[in-house]
CSV table of C-alpha atoms in Angstrom, one decimal:
chain,number,residue,atom,x,y,z
I,437,UNK,CA,18.7,-141.7,10.8
I,438,UNK,CA,15.1,-141.1,8.8
I,439,UNK,CA,11.9,-142.9,10.0
I,440,UNK,CA,9.5,-144.2,7.4
I,441,UNK,CA,6.3,-146.0,8.0
I,442,UNK,CA,5.0,-149.0,6.8
I,443,UNK,CA,3.0,-147.2,4.1
I,444,UNK,CA,6.0,-145.5,3.0
I,445,UNK,CA,3.7,-142.0,3.0
I,446,UNK,CA,5.2,-140.7,6.4
I,447,UNK,CA,9.1,-139.9,6.9
I,448,UNK,CA,10.5,-137.9,9.7
I,449,UNK,CA,14.2,-137.2,10.3
I,450,UNK,CA,14.8,-137.0,14.1
I,451,UNK,CA,17.5,-134.7,16.0
I,452,UNK,CA,18.6,-137.9,18.0
I,453,UNK,CA,17.4,-141.4,18.3
I,454,UNK,CA,17.7,-143.4,21.2
I,455,UNK,CA,17.3,-147.1,22.0
I,456,UNK,CA,16.0,-147.4,25.8
I,457,UNK,CA,16.4,-150.8,27.9
I,458,UNK,CA,14.2,-149.6,30.6
I,459,UNK,CA,11.5,-147.2,32.1
I,460,UNK,CA,14.7,-145.3,33.8
I,461,UNK,CA,16.1,-144.8,30.4
I,462,UNK,CA,12.7,-143.5,29.0
I,463,UNK,CA,12.9,-141.0,31.9
I,464,UNK,CA,16.0,-140.0,31.2
I,465,UNK,CA,15.5,-139.1,27.5
I,466,UNK,CA,12.4,-136.9,28.4
I,467,UNK,CA,14.5,-135.3,31.2
I,468,UNK,CA,17.2,-134.5,28.3
I,469,UNK,CA,14.9,-133.4,25.8
I,470,UNK,CA,12.9,-131.0,28.3
I,471,UNK,CA,16.6,-129.7,29.4
I,472,UNK,CA,17.3,-129.0,25.8
I,473,UNK,CA,14.6,-127.9,24.5
I,474,UNK,CA,13.7,-130.3,22.1
I,475,UNK,CA,10.5,-132.5,21.5
I,476,UNK,CA,10.2,-136.4,22.0
I,477,UNK,CA,8.2,-139.2,21.0
I,478,UNK,CA,8.4,-143.2,21.0
I,479,UNK,CA,7.6,-144.7,17.5
I,480,UNK,CA,6.4,-148.2,17.0
I,481,UNK,CA,6.3,-150.4,13.7
I,482,UNK,CA,5.4,-147.6,11.6
I,483,UNK,CA,2.0,-149.0,10.9
I,484,UNK,CA,-0.2,-145.7,11.2
I,485,UNK,CA,-0.7,-144.0,8.1
I,486,UNK,CA,-0.7,-140.8,10.1
I,487,UNK,CA,2.3,-138.5,11.4
I,488,UNK,CA,1.2,-139.6,14.8
I,489,UNK,CA,4.6,-141.0,15.9
I,490,UNK,CA,7.2,-138.3,14.1
I,491,UNK,CA,9.2,-136.1,15.9
I,492,UNK,CA,12.1,-133.7,15.0
I,493,UNK,CA,13.6,-134.1,18.6
I,494,UNK,CA,14.4,-137.1,20.3
I,495,UNK,CA,12.9,-140.3,19.0
I,496,UNK,CA,12.7,-143.6,20.9
I,497,UNK,CA,12.8,-146.5,19.6
I,498,UNK,CA,11.3,-149.4,21.8
I,499,UNK,CA,13.5,-152.2,20.2
I,500,UNK,CA,14.8,-153.5,23.9
I,501,UNK,CA,11.6,-152.5,25.7
I,502,UNK,CA,10.0,-155.7,25.3
I,503,UNK,CA,9.2,-158.9,26.8
I,504,UNK,CA,7.1,-159.6,29.5
I,505,UNK,CA,7.3,-158.5,33.4
I,506,UNK,CA,4.8,-160.3,35.5
I,507,UNK,CA,1.8,-162.3,35.4
I,508,UNK,CA,-0.5,-162.3,38.5
I,509,UNK,CA,-3.6,-164.4,37.9
I,510,UNK,CA,-5.5,-162.5,35.0
I,511,UNK,CA,-3.1,-159.7,34.9
I,512,UNK,CA,0.2,-159.7,32.7
I,513,UNK,CA,2.3,-156.7,32.6
I,514,UNK,CA,4.5,-156.5,29.1
I,515,UNK,CA,6.5,-153.7,28.2
I,516,UNK,CA,5.6,-151.1,26.0
I,517,UNK,CA,8.1,-151.9,22.8
I,518,UNK,CA,6.6,-155.8,22.6
I,519,UNK,CA,5.2,-156.7,19.2
I,520,UNK,CA,1.8,-158.0,19.6
I,521,UNK,CA,3.0,-161.0,17.6
I,522,UNK,CA,5.3,-162.0,20.4
I,523,UNK,CA,2.7,-161.0,22.9
I,524,UNK,CA,0.6,-163.6,21.7
I,525,UNK,CA,3.3,-166.2,21.5
I,526,UNK,CA,4.3,-165.5,25.0
I,527,UNK,CA,0.9,-165.4,26.5
I,528,UNK,CA,-0.1,-168.9,24.8
I,529,UNK,CA,3.6,-170.4,26.2
I,530,UNK,CA,1.1,-169.9,29.5
I,531,UNK,CA,-2.1,-170.8,28.5
I,532,UNK,CA,-3.3,-167.4,28.3
I,533,UNK,CA,-4.7,-164.9,25.6
I,534,UNK,CA,-6.1,-161.5,24.8
I,535,UNK,CA,-9.8,-161.6,24.7
I,536,UNK,CA,-10.0,-159.3,21.2
I,537,UNK,CA,-7.4,-158.0,19.3
I,538,UNK,CA,-7.0,-156.6,15.6
I,539,UNK,CA,-6.4,-158.3,12.4
I,540,UNK,CA,-2.6,-157.3,12.3
I,541,UNK,CA,-0.1,-158.4,15.1
I,542,UNK,CA,3.1,-156.6,13.8
I,543,UNK,CA,2.5,-153.5,16.2
I,544,UNK,CA,4.0,-152.8,19.3
I,545,UNK,CA,1.9,-153.0,22.4
I,546,UNK,CA,2.1,-149.2,23.1
I,547,UNK,CA,1.5,-148.1,19.4
I,548,UNK,CA,-1.3,-150.0,19.2
I,549,UNK,CA,-2.8,-148.9,22.3
I,550,UNK,CA,-1.8,-145.3,22.1
I,551,UNK,CA,-3.8,-145.0,18.6
I,552,UNK,CA,-7.1,-147.1,19.4
I,553,UNK,CA,-6.2,-150.3,17.8
I,554,UNK,CA,-9.6,-152.5,17.5
I,555,UNK,CA,-10.7,-155.5,16.3
I,556,UNK,CA,-14.3,-156.7,16.2
I,557,UNK,CA,-16.5,-157.9,18.6
I,558,UNK,CA,-20.0,-158.0,20.0
I,559,UNK,CA,-19.2,-158.1,23.4
I,560,UNK,CA,-15.3,-157.5,23.3
I,561,UNK,CA,-13.8,-153.9,22.9
I,562,UNK,CA,-10.2,-152.9,21.5
I,563,UNK,CA,-7.0,-153.2,23.3
I,564,UNK,CA,-7.6,-150.4,25.6
I,565,UNK,CA,-10.7,-151.8,26.9
I,566,UNK,CA,-8.5,-154.6,28.1
I,567,UNK,CA,-6.3,-152.7,29.9
I,568,UNK,CA,-6.0,-152.9,33.8
I,569,UNK,CA,-2.9,-150.4,34.3
I,570,UNK,CA,-0.4,-148.2,32.6
I,571,UNK,CA,3.0,-147.3,33.6
I,572,UNK,CA,4.1,-144.0,31.7
I,573,UNK,CA,6.7,-141.3,31.8
I,574,UNK,CA,5.2,-137.8,32.5
I,575,UNK,CA,6.7,-134.3,30.5
I,576,UNK,CA,8.3,-133.5,34.2
I,577,UNK,CA,10.3,-137.0,34.0
I,578,UNK,CA,8.6,-138.8,36.6
I,579,UNK,CA,7.4,-142.4,36.1
I,580,UNK,CA,4.1,-142.9,37.2
I,581,UNK,CA,1.2,-145.9,37.2
I,582,UNK,CA,-2.4,-145.0,36.6
I,583,UNK,CA,-5.2,-147.4,36.9
I,584,UNK,CA,-8.7,-147.5,37.0
I,585,UNK,CA,-10.3,-144.7,38.7
I,586,UNK,CA,-8.1,-142.2,38.0
I,587,UNK,CA,-8.7,-139.7,35.0
I,588,UNK,CA,-5.5,-140.3,33.5
I,589,UNK,CA,-6.2,-143.8,33.1
I,590,UNK,CA,-9.3,-143.3,30.8
I,591,UNK,CA,-7.5,-140.6,29.2
I,592,UNK,CA,-4.0,-142.1,28.6
I,593,UNK,CA,-5.5,-145.6,27.1
I,594,UNK,CA,-5.8,-143.7,24.0
I,595,UNK,CA,-3.6,-141.0,24.4
I,596,UNK,CA,-1.7,-140.8,21.2
I,597,UNK,CA,1.5,-140.2,23.3
I,598,UNK,CA,0.5,-136.5,24.1
I,599,UNK,CA,-0.2,-137.1,27.6
I,600,UNK,CA,3.5,-139.2,28.6
I,601,UNK,CA,5.4,-142.1,27.0
I,602,UNK,CA,4.2,-145.2,28.3
I,603,UNK,CA,6.8,-147.9,29.3
I,604,UNK,CA,4.8,-150.9,30.3
I,605,UNK,CA,0.9,-152.1,29.5
I,606,UNK,CA,-0.8,-154.4,32.0
I,607,UNK,CA,-3.7,-156.2,30.1
I,608,UNK,CA,-6.5,-158.3,31.6
I,609,UNK,CA,-6.2,-161.6,29.9
I,610,UNK,CA,-8.1,-165.0,30.2
I,611,UNK,CA,-7.2,-168.9,29.8
I,612,UNK,CA,-6.4,-169.7,26.1
I,613,UNK,CA,-9.3,-170.2,24.0
I,614,UNK,CA,-10.3,-171.6,20.6
I,615,UNK,CA,-12.4,-169.9,18.0
I,616,UNK,CA,-14.2,-171.3,15.2
I,617,UNK,CA,-13.3,-169.5,12.2
I,618,UNK,CA,-16.2,-169.7,9.2
I,619,UNK,CA,-15.6,-167.7,6.2
I,620,UNK,CA,-18.3,-167.7,3.0
I,621,UNK,CA,-19.3,-165.5,0.4
I,622,UNK,CA,-22.8,-163.3,0.9
I,623,UNK,CA,-24.3,-160.8,-1.1
I,624,UNK,CA,-24.2,-157.0,0.0
I,625,UNK,CA,-27.7,-156.4,-1.4
I,626,UNK,CA,-29.0,-159.4,1.3
I,627,UNK,CA,-26.9,-158.3,4.2
I,628,UNK,CA,-27.7,-154.8,4.7
I,629,UNK,CA,-31.2,-155.8,5.7
I,630,UNK,CA,-29.7,-158.2,8.3
I,631,UNK,CA,-26.7,-156.8,9.7
I,632,UNK,CA,-28.1,-156.7,12.9
I,633,UNK,CA,-28.8,-160.2,13.2
I,634,UNK,CA,-25.2,-161.2,12.0
I,635,UNK,CA,-23.6,-158.7,14.8
I,636,UNK,CA,-25.9,-160.4,17.4
I,637,UNK,CA,-25.5,-164.1,15.9
I,638,UNK,CA,-21.5,-163.7,16.1
I,639,UNK,CA,-19.2,-163.0,19.0
I,640,UNK,CA,-16.7,-161.5,16.3
I,641,UNK,CA,-18.3,-160.5,12.7
I,642,UNK,CA,-15.9,-159.1,10.1
I,643,UNK,CA,-16.5,-158.9,6.4
I,644,UNK,CA,-15.6,-157.5,2.9
I,645,UNK,CA,-17.1,-156.2,0.2
I,646,UNK,CA,-15.4,-156.0,-3.2
I,647,UNK,CA,-16.2,-152.5,-4.9
I,648,UNK,CA,-18.1,-153.2,-8.4
I,649,UNK,CA,-19.3,-156.2,-7.3
I,650,UNK,CA,-22.3,-157.3,-4.8
I,651,UNK,CA,-19.8,-160.0,-3.2
I,652,UNK,CA,-18.9,-159.8,0.4
I,653,UNK,CA,-16.4,-162.2,1.9
I,654,UNK,CA,-17.9,-162.6,5.5
I,655,UNK,CA,-15.5,-163.8,8.0
I,656,UNK,CA,-17.3,-164.9,11.4
I,657,UNK,CA,-15.2,-166.3,14.5
I,658,UNK,CA,-17.0,-168.0,17.4
I,659,UNK,CA,-15.8,-170.0,20.5
I,660,UNK,CA,-15.5,-173.2,20.2
I,661,UNK,CA,-14.9,-176.0,22.7
I,662,UNK,CA,-12.9,-178.0,20.5
I,663,UNK,CA,-11.2,-180.0,19.5
I,664,UNK,CA,-8.9,-178.0,17.4
I,665,UNK,CA,-9.4,-178.1,13.9
I,666,UNK,CA,-6.8,-175.9,12.3
I,667,UNK,CA,-6.4,-175.4,8.3
I,668,UNK,CA,-3.7,-177.5,7.1
I,669,UNK,CA,-0.4,-176.4,6.0
I,670,UNK,CA,-1.3,-176.2,2.7
I,671,UNK,CA,-5.0,-174.4,3.1
I,672,UNK,CA,-3.4,-171.8,5.5
I,673,UNK,CA,-0.1,-171.1,2.9
I,674,UNK,CA,-3.4,-171.1,-0.1
I,675,UNK,CA,-5.4,-168.7,1.7
I,676,UNK,CA,-3.1,-166.3,3.8
I,677,UNK,CA,-0.1,-166.2,1.7
I,678,UNK,CA,-1.0,-167.1,-1.9
I,679,UNK,CA,-4.7,-165.8,-2.3
I,680,UNK,CA,-4.8,-163.0,0.3
I,681,UNK,CA,-1.1,-161.6,-0.9
I,682,UNK,CA,0.8,-163.4,-3.9
I,683,UNK,CA,-2.3,-163.2,-6.2
I,684,UNK,CA,-4.3,-160.3,-4.3
I,685,UNK,CA,-0.8,-158.2,-5.3
I,686,UNK,CA,-0.4,-159.3,-8.7
I,687,UNK,CA,-4.0,-158.3,-9.3
I,688,UNK,CA,-3.1,-155.0,-7.8
I,689,UNK,CA,-0.5,-154.3,-10.0
I,690,UNK,CA,-2.1,-155.4,-12.9
I,691,UNK,CA,-5.0,-153.0,-12.1
I,692,UNK,CA,-2.5,-150.0,-11.3
I,693,UNK,CA,-1.5,-150.8,-15.0
I,694,UNK,CA,-4.7,-151.1,-16.3
I,695,UNK,CA,-7.5,-149.6,-14.2
I,696,UNK,CA,-10.2,-150.4,-16.8
I,697,UNK,CA,-9.9,-154.0,-16.0
I,698,UNK,CA,-10.6,-153.5,-12.0
I,699,UNK,CA,-14.2,-154.2,-12.2
I,700,UNK,CA,-13.4,-157.7,-14.3
I,701,UNK,CA,-10.7,-158.3,-11.9
I,702,UNK,CA,-12.9,-157.7,-8.7
I,703,UNK,CA,-15.9,-160.0,-10.5
I,704,UNK,CA,-13.0,-163.1,-11.2
I,705,UNK,CA,-12.1,-162.5,-7.2
I,706,UNK,CA,-15.8,-162.6,-6.4
I,707,UNK,CA,-16.3,-165.6,-8.2
I,708,UNK,CA,-13.8,-167.3,-6.6
I,709,UNK,CA,-14.6,-166.9,-3.3
I,710,UNK,CA,-15.8,-170.2,-1.1
I,711,UNK,CA,-17.0,-171.1,1.9
I,712,UNK,CA,-14.3,-173.0,4.4
I,713,UNK,CA,-14.0,-173.2,8.6
I,714,UNK,CA,-11.6,-174.2,11.1
I,715,UNK,CA,-11.2,-174.3,14.7
I,716,UNK,CA,-7.7,-172.9,16.2
I,717,UNK,CA,-6.0,-170.9,18.9
I,718,UNK,CA,-7.8,-167.4,19.0
I,719,UNK,CA,-4.7,-165.2,18.0
I,720,UNK,CA,-4.1,-167.3,14.8
I,721,UNK,CA,-7.8,-166.6,13.9
I,722,UNK,CA,-8.1,-163.3,14.8
I,723,UNK,CA,-5.0,-161.9,12.7
I,724,UNK,CA,-4.1,-161.8,9.3
I,725,UNK,CA,-0.9,-161.6,7.0
I,726,UNK,CA,-0.5,-158.1,5.2
I,727,UNK,CA,2.1,-158.0,2.7
I,728,UNK,CA,0.6,-156.1,-0.2
I,729,UNK,CA,1.1,-152.2,1.0
I,730,UNK,CA,-1.8,-149.8,0.8
I,731,UNK,CA,-2.9,-146.1,2.1
I,732,UNK,CA,-6.2,-146.4,4.5
I,733,UNK,CA,-9.0,-144.2,5.9
I,734,UNK,CA,-11.3,-145.9,8.3
I,735,UNK,CA,-14.1,-144.1,10.3
I,736,UNK,CA,-16.1,-145.4,13.1
I,737,UNK,CA,-19.7,-144.5,12.8
I,738,UNK,CA,-22.9,-145.2,15.2
I,739,UNK,CA,-23.8,-148.6,14.3
I,740,UNK,CA,-27.7,-148.3,13.7
I,741,UNK,CA,-26.0,-146.2,10.7
I,742,UNK,CA,-24.1,-148.9,9.0
I,743,UNK,CA,-26.3,-150.1,6.3
I,744,UNK,CA,-27.1,-146.0,5.4
I,745,UNK,CA,-22.9,-145.6,5.0
I,746,UNK,CA,-22.6,-148.8,3.0
I,747,UNK,CA,-25.2,-147.9,0.7
I,748,UNK,CA,-24.1,-144.2,0.2
I,749,UNK,CA,-20.4,-145.6,-0.4
I,750,UNK,CA,-21.5,-148.1,-3.0
I,751,UNK,CA,-23.7,-145.4,-5.0
I,752,UNK,CA,-20.7,-142.7,-4.5
I,753,UNK,CA,-18.2,-145.1,-6.0
I,754,UNK,CA,-20.6,-146.1,-8.9
I,755,UNK,CA,-21.3,-142.4,-9.6
I,756,UNK,CA,-18.2,-141.5,-9.7
I,757,UNK,CA,-16.9,-144.2,-12.0
I,758,UNK,CA,-14.0,-144.7,-9.5
I,759,UNK,CA,-12.1,-148.2,-10.1
I,760,UNK,CA,-11.7,-149.1,-6.3
I,761,UNK,CA,-9.6,-152.5,-6.4
I,762,UNK,CA,-9.1,-153.0,-2.4
I,763,UNK,CA,-12.2,-154.4,-0.6
I,764,UNK,CA,-13.8,-152.1,2.2
I,765,UNK,CA,-13.6,-153.7,5.2
I,766,UNK,CA,-16.4,-153.6,8.2
I,767,UNK,CA,-16.3,-154.3,11.8
I,768,UNK,CA,-18.0,-153.8,14.9
I,769,UNK,CA,-17.4,-153.1,18.7
I,770,UNK,CA,-19.2,-152.4,21.4
I,771,UNK,CA,-19.1,-149.1,23.5
I,772,UNK,CA,-15.7,-147.9,25.1
I,773,UNK,CA,-15.0,-145.9,28.0
I,774,UNK,CA,-11.5,-144.3,27.0
I,775,UNK,CA,-12.0,-141.2,26.4
I,776,UNK,CA,-10.5,-140.9,23.0
I,777,UNK,CA,-11.7,-144.2,22.0
I,778,UNK,CA,-13.3,-144.0,18.5
I,779,UNK,CA,-16.1,-146.3,20.1
I,780,UNK,CA,-16.5,-144.0,23.0
I,781,UNK,CA,-20.2,-144.2,24.1
I,782,UNK,CA,-21.7,-145.8,21.9
I,783,UNK,CA,-22.0,-149.3,19.8
I,784,UNK,CA,-19.7,-149.0,16.6
I,785,UNK,CA,-19.3,-149.9,13.4
I,786,UNK,CA,-16.1,-149.3,11.5
I,787,UNK,CA,-15.7,-148.8,7.5
I,788,UNK,CA,-12.2,-149.0,6.1
I,789,UNK,CA,-11.4,-147.9,2.9
I,790,UNK,CA,-8.2,-149.0,1.0
I,791,UNK,CA,-6.2,-148.1,-1.9
I,792,UNK,CA,-3.0,-149.7,-3.3
I,793,UNK,CA,0.1,-147.6,-2.1
I,794,UNK,CA,1.3,-147.1,-5.8
I,795,UNK,CA,-2.1,-145.5,-7.1
I,796,UNK,CA,-3.2,-143.1,-4.1
I,797,UNK,CA,-6.8,-141.8,-4.7
I,798,UNK,CA,-7.4,-138.6,-2.8
I,799,UNK,CA,-10.7,-138.2,-4.6
I,800,UNK,CA,-12.0,-141.6,-3.2
I,801,UNK,CA,-11.0,-140.6,0.5
I,802,UNK,CA,-12.4,-137.4,0.3
I,803,UNK,CA,-15.9,-138.6,-0.8
I,804,UNK,CA,-15.5,-141.5,2.0
I,805,UNK,CA,-14.9,-138.7,4.5
I,806,UNK,CA,-18.1,-136.5,3.4
I,807,UNK,CA,-20.3,-139.7,3.8
I,808,UNK,CA,-18.8,-140.5,7.2
I,809,UNK,CA,-18.6,-137.2,8.9
I,810,UNK,CA,-22.1,-136.7,7.6
I,811,UNK,CA,-23.0,-139.8,9.8
I,812,UNK,CA,-21.1,-138.4,13.2
I,813,UNK,CA,-18.3,-140.1,12.2
I,814,UNK,CA,-14.7,-140.4,14.2
I,815,UNK,CA,-11.5,-141.0,12.2
I,816,UNK,CA,-9.1,-143.8,13.4
I,817,UNK,CA,-6.1,-142.0,14.9
I,818,UNK,CA,-3.5,-143.8,12.9
I,819,UNK,CA,-5.2,-143.7,9.5
I,820,UNK,CA,-5.6,-140.9,6.8
I,821,UNK,CA,-8.1,-138.2,7.7
I,822,UNK,CA,-8.6,-134.3,7.5
I,823,UNK,CA,-10.3,-133.7,10.5
I,824,UNK,CA,-9.0,-131.2,12.6
I,825,UNK,CA,-9.8,-130.1,16.8
I,826,UNK,CA,-12.6,-128.3,15.9
I,827,UNK,CA,-14.1,-131.4,13.9
I,828,UNK,CA,-13.3,-134.0,16.9
I,829,UNK,CA,-14.3,-131.3,20.0
I,830,UNK,CA,-17.9,-132.2,18.8
I,831,UNK,CA,-17.1,-135.7,18.0
I,832,UNK,CA,-15.9,-136.6,21.2
I,833,UNK,CA,-17.7,-135.7,24.8
I,834,UNK,CA,-14.6,-135.8,26.7
I,835,UNK,CA,-12.4,-134.2,24.1
I,836,UNK,CA,-12.1,-130.9,26.5
I,837,UNK,CA,-11.4,-132.9,29.4
I,838,UNK,CA,-8.4,-134.2,27.3
I,839,UNK,CA,-7.5,-131.5,26.5
I,840,UNK,CA,-7.5,-129.9,30.1
I,841,UNK,CA,-5.5,-132.8,31.2
I,842,UNK,CA,-2.8,-132.5,28.7
I,843,UNK,CA,-2.7,-128.7,29.5
I,844,UNK,CA,-1.9,-129.7,32.9
I,845,UNK,CA,0.5,-132.5,32.7
I,846,UNK,CA,2.2,-131.2,29.6
I,847,UNK,CA,2.0,-127.4,29.3
I,848,UNK,CA,5.2,-127.0,27.0
I,849,UNK,CA,4.3,-129.4,24.8
I,850,UNK,CA,7.0,-131.9,25.1
I,851,UNK,CA,5.2,-134.5,23.4
I,852,UNK,CA,3.6,-132.5,20.8
I,853,UNK,CA,4.2,-132.9,16.7
I,854,UNK,CA,2.5,-131.6,13.5
I,855,UNK,CA,-0.4,-134.1,13.6
I,856,UNK,CA,-0.9,-133.5,17.3
I,857,UNK,CA,-1.3,-129.9,16.9
I,858,UNK,CA,-3.9,-130.5,14.1
I,859,UNK,CA,-6.1,-133.0,16.0
I,860,UNK,CA,-5.5,-131.7,19.4
I,861,UNK,CA,-4.5,-128.2,19.1
I,862,UNK,CA,-1.4,-126.7,19.4
């Protein structure tokens, strides 16, 4: 049965599909693949835009590899196929929470970890930086547990599935907490000179710039002692369902038919932006609903180059007269010590560019990529880019160490596919 990702831009047909319900069944599948000369990959929910999950051999679907295995103090071990939204709910039932997470929660734990999913945070990093232990099946079919102090731990936290198949992840968690979410409209031209202040003043900063306008929707999340003040049911529906999905989807469809209207549509959207605030459970504030299908490119750049990147991007769109309906999203994270984390070794800013799925714009992405790579950018592993191993070897200080570890653990390339051959080398 063919695998199709969420954006419907990646498809693959494995020779066989299995649904393992235990680490032992994963190990058996790995041994079977090796014995029959096939390759093996575990997929998630398909939220990567690249072919990172595809295989022509045995595809493992983790639908039965879900749920929490154990809770011990501030450590929670969860099976690899558990969707993040389910993990959030299971943690909340126990009065616990992740310190930070990305802005969608549909991915599986393993898929999100392996591709370097991140949120935005002044002090707290992405999912890989909250991991205390990993359980994984290696190419020889053995099940191993890796912890801090082991090179495999720092390599496998963002491992692209190239070093083994994750079967469970142990996260460091903390007592559940509330976040005060504030949404407001600010001018990009004003923000470019105050990005450092915005970043330092807020625990979590996320903003969206509307091309063809000077308007940004700025979202900040900061911890709150309470009491909870969640948005009402109508307000939540209005913001999260109607405005950000239903109405936005209709605007994208109109722009696809009549591209010349896109600047005007964006201007109307900018005029409609308003201020709001709420206090709610952290995982509800971190995440958002995304129904409108899109294609995405995201680059991680040194944080001190963010203002330059945004100025160049704004000037490029104006100069080329592209009609860009989707906002450009900006987030930040502290340095990471996971070898292939896009934030490895440096305070990082992320610039994410999107296009409506029915109207791809390769020239736009090529222009974005030229800017970001010139600014020492690293592409998100799960989002569209054209970088190869030669470029990435210069972008990641530990790239050679990762490749050497891969050579030792998987010399026959049991876990490889076309995408990994490009980004890591064959």
